[in-house]
């Protein structure tokens, strides 16, 4: 993805093309995890929307679910990735 305007990362494929990352934070148990955007795109398809409400439908906190707590109390954060991180 170059310098197209307007810049949009509304799908997992768009995030992959832009080379950005995504993390999730559980507001209930305070656990953090970096999501593997490439693996999500392979599993769900590159056209899968990746906005907050779209991700809440498919991602949950495993620890909270096992403990019987609210497992969808999540916060997602977009991350700019360095060229070194993109190569991994």
PDB file of C-alpha atoms in Angstrom:
ATOM      1  CA  UNK A   1       0.000   0.000   0.000  1.00  0.00           C
ATOM      2  CA  UNK A   2       1.455   3.339  -0.984  1.00  0.00           C
ATOM      3  CA  UNK A   3       0.275   6.831  -0.206  1.00  0.00           C
ATOM      4  CA  UNK A   4      -3.303   6.418  -1.349  1.00  0.00           C
ATOM      5  CA  UNK A   5      -5.847   8.822   0.049  1.00  0.00           C
ATOM      6  CA  UNK A   6      -7.909   8.286   2.071  1.00  0.00           C
ATOM      7  CA  UNK A   7      -5.835   5.777   4.021  1.00  0.00           C
ATOM      8  CA  UNK A   8      -7.999   2.920   5.249  1.00  0.00           C
ATOM      9  CA  UNK A   9      -7.386  -0.296   7.154  1.00  0.00           C
ATOM     10  CA  UNK A  10     -10.961  -1.494   7.419  1.00  0.00           C
ATOM     11  CA  UNK A  11     -10.131  -5.127   6.626  1.00  0.00           C
ATOM     12  CA  UNK A  12      -7.474  -7.636   7.631  1.00  0.00           C
ATOM     13  CA  UNK A  13      -6.134  -7.543   4.060  1.00  0.00           C
ATOM     14  CA  UNK A  14      -5.811  -3.760   4.329  1.00  0.00           C
ATOM     15  CA  UNK A  15      -3.855  -4.116   7.557  1.00  0.00           C
ATOM     16  CA  UNK A  16      -1.545  -6.642   5.922  1.00  0.00           C
ATOM     17  CA  UNK A  17      -0.991  -4.383   2.914  1.00  0.00           C
ATOM     18  CA  UNK A  18      -0.228  -1.426   5.179  1.00  0.00           C
ATOM     19  CA  UNK A  19       2.087  -3.559   7.329  1.00  0.00           C
ATOM     20  CA  UNK A  20       0.458  -2.618  10.611  1.00  0.00           C
ATOM     21  CA  UNK A  21      -0.162  -4.686  13.725  1.00  0.00           C
ATOM     22  CA  UNK A  22      -3.023  -5.211  16.125  1.00  0.00           C
ATOM     23  CA  UNK A  23      -3.089  -5.976  19.835  1.00  0.00           C
ATOM     24  CA  UNK A  24      -5.889  -6.837  22.229  1.00  0.00           C
ATOM     25  CA  UNK A  25      -6.227  -5.951  25.909  1.00  0.00           C
ATOM     26  CA  UNK A  26      -8.751  -7.594  28.244  1.00  0.00           C
ATOM     27  CA  UNK A  27     -10.254  -4.964  30.509  1.00  0.00           C
ATOM     28  CA  UNK A  28     -11.476  -7.653  32.924  1.00  0.00           C
ATOM     29  CA  UNK A  29      -8.286  -9.630  33.686  1.00  0.00           C
ATOM     30  CA  UNK A  30      -5.786  -7.104  32.249  1.00  0.00           C
ATOM     31  CA  UNK A  31      -4.049  -9.529  29.880  1.00  0.00           C
ATOM     32  CA  UNK A  32      -2.467  -8.316  26.642  1.00  0.00           C
ATOM     33  CA  UNK A  33      -1.704 -10.124  23.396  1.00  0.00           C
ATOM     34  CA  UNK A  34      -0.352  -9.170  19.995  1.00  0.00           C
ATOM     35  CA  UNK A  35      -2.576 -10.618  17.291  1.00  0.00           C
ATOM     36  CA  UNK A  36      -1.061 -12.326  14.258  1.00  0.00           C
ATOM     37  CA  UNK A  37      -2.829 -10.395  11.486  1.00  0.00           C
ATOM     38  CA  UNK A  38      -1.486 -12.706   8.749  1.00  0.00           C
ATOM     39  CA  UNK A  39      -2.830 -15.810  10.516  1.00  0.00           C
ATOM     40  CA  UNK A  40      -6.196 -14.128  11.083  1.00  0.00           C
ATOM     41  CA  UNK A  41      -6.377 -13.156   7.401  1.00  0.00           C
ATOM     42  CA  UNK A  42      -5.584 -16.744   6.341  1.00  0.00           C
ATOM     43  CA  UNK A  43      -8.221 -18.139   8.705  1.00  0.00           C
ATOM     44  CA  UNK A  44     -10.993 -15.565   8.238  1.00  0.00           C
ATOM     45  CA  UNK A  45     -10.161 -14.170   4.808  1.00  0.00           C
ATOM     46  CA  UNK A  46      -8.579 -10.850   3.795  1.00  0.00           C
ATOM     47  CA  UNK A  47     -12.008  -9.195   3.438  1.00  0.00           C
ATOM     48  CA  UNK A  48     -12.840  -9.730   7.138  1.00  0.00           C
ATOM     49  CA  UNK A  49     -13.584  -6.304   8.672  1.00  0.00           C
ATOM     50  CA  UNK A  50     -11.187  -5.423  11.497  1.00  0.00           C
ATOM     51  CA  UNK A  51     -12.953  -2.605  13.292  1.00  0.00           C
ATOM     52  CA  UNK A  52     -13.699  -2.912  17.025  1.00  0.00           C
ATOM     53  CA  UNK A  53     -17.257  -4.235  16.766  1.00  0.00           C
ATOM     54  CA  UNK A  54     -16.289  -6.675  14.009  1.00  0.00           C
ATOM     55  CA  UNK A  55     -13.423  -8.137  16.041  1.00  0.00           C
ATOM     56  CA  UNK A  56     -15.545  -8.494  19.186  1.00  0.00           C
ATOM     57  CA  UNK A  57     -17.698 -11.021  17.327  1.00  0.00           C
ATOM     58  CA  UNK A  58     -14.758 -13.376  16.718  1.00  0.00           C
ATOM     59  CA  UNK A  59     -12.174 -12.724  19.460  1.00  0.00           C
ATOM     60  CA  UNK A  60     -12.598 -13.342  23.179  1.00  0.00           C
ATOM     61  CA  UNK A  61     -10.427 -13.738  26.293  1.00  0.00           C
ATOM     62  CA  UNK A  62      -9.761 -17.428  26.909  1.00  0.00           C
ATOM     63  CA  UNK A  63      -8.859 -16.909  30.583  1.00  0.00           C
ATOM     64  CA  UNK A  64     -12.048 -15.003  31.372  1.00  0.00           C
ATOM     65  CA  UNK A  65     -14.194 -17.496  29.466  1.00  0.00           C
ATOM     66  CA  UNK A  66     -12.687 -20.397  31.436  1.00  0.00           C
ATOM     67  CA  UNK A  67     -13.331 -18.535  34.717  1.00  0.00           C
ATOM     68  CA  UNK A  68     -16.931 -17.674  33.763  1.00  0.00           C
ATOM     69  CA  UNK A  69     -16.318 -13.922  33.560  1.00  0.00           C
ATOM     70  CA  UNK A  70     -17.258 -11.475  30.795  1.00  0.00           C
ATOM     71  CA  UNK A  71     -14.960 -12.597  27.964  1.00  0.00           C
ATOM     72  CA  UNK A  72     -15.780  -9.824  25.451  1.00  0.00           C
ATOM     73  CA  UNK A  73     -14.662  -6.824  27.530  1.00  0.00           C
ATOM     74  CA  UNK A  74     -11.804  -6.122  25.103  1.00  0.00           C
ATOM     75  CA  UNK A  75      -9.914  -3.142  23.749  1.00  0.00           C
ATOM     76  CA  UNK A  76      -8.098  -3.306  20.393  1.00  0.00           C
ATOM     77  CA  UNK A  77      -5.099  -1.146  19.500  1.00  0.00           C
ATOM     78  CA  UNK A  78      -3.571  -0.558  16.062  1.00  0.00           C
ATOM     79  CA  UNK A  79       0.226  -0.472  15.901  1.00  0.00           C
ATOM     80  CA  UNK A  80       2.570   0.898  13.285  1.00  0.00           C
ATOM     81  CA  UNK A  81       5.221  -1.707  12.588  1.00  0.00           C
ATOM     82  CA  UNK A  82       8.867  -1.056  11.787  1.00  0.00           C
ATOM     83  CA  UNK A  83      10.370  -2.557   8.612  1.00  0.00           C
ATOM     84  CA  UNK A  84      12.219  -5.130  10.781  1.00  0.00           C
ATOM     85  CA  UNK A  85       8.964  -6.282  12.373  1.00  0.00           C
ATOM     86  CA  UNK A  86       7.285  -6.611   8.956  1.00  0.00           C
ATOM     87  CA  UNK A  87      10.008  -9.016   7.765  1.00  0.00           C
ATOM     88  CA  UNK A  88       9.291 -11.535  10.541  1.00  0.00           C
TER      89      UNK A  88
END
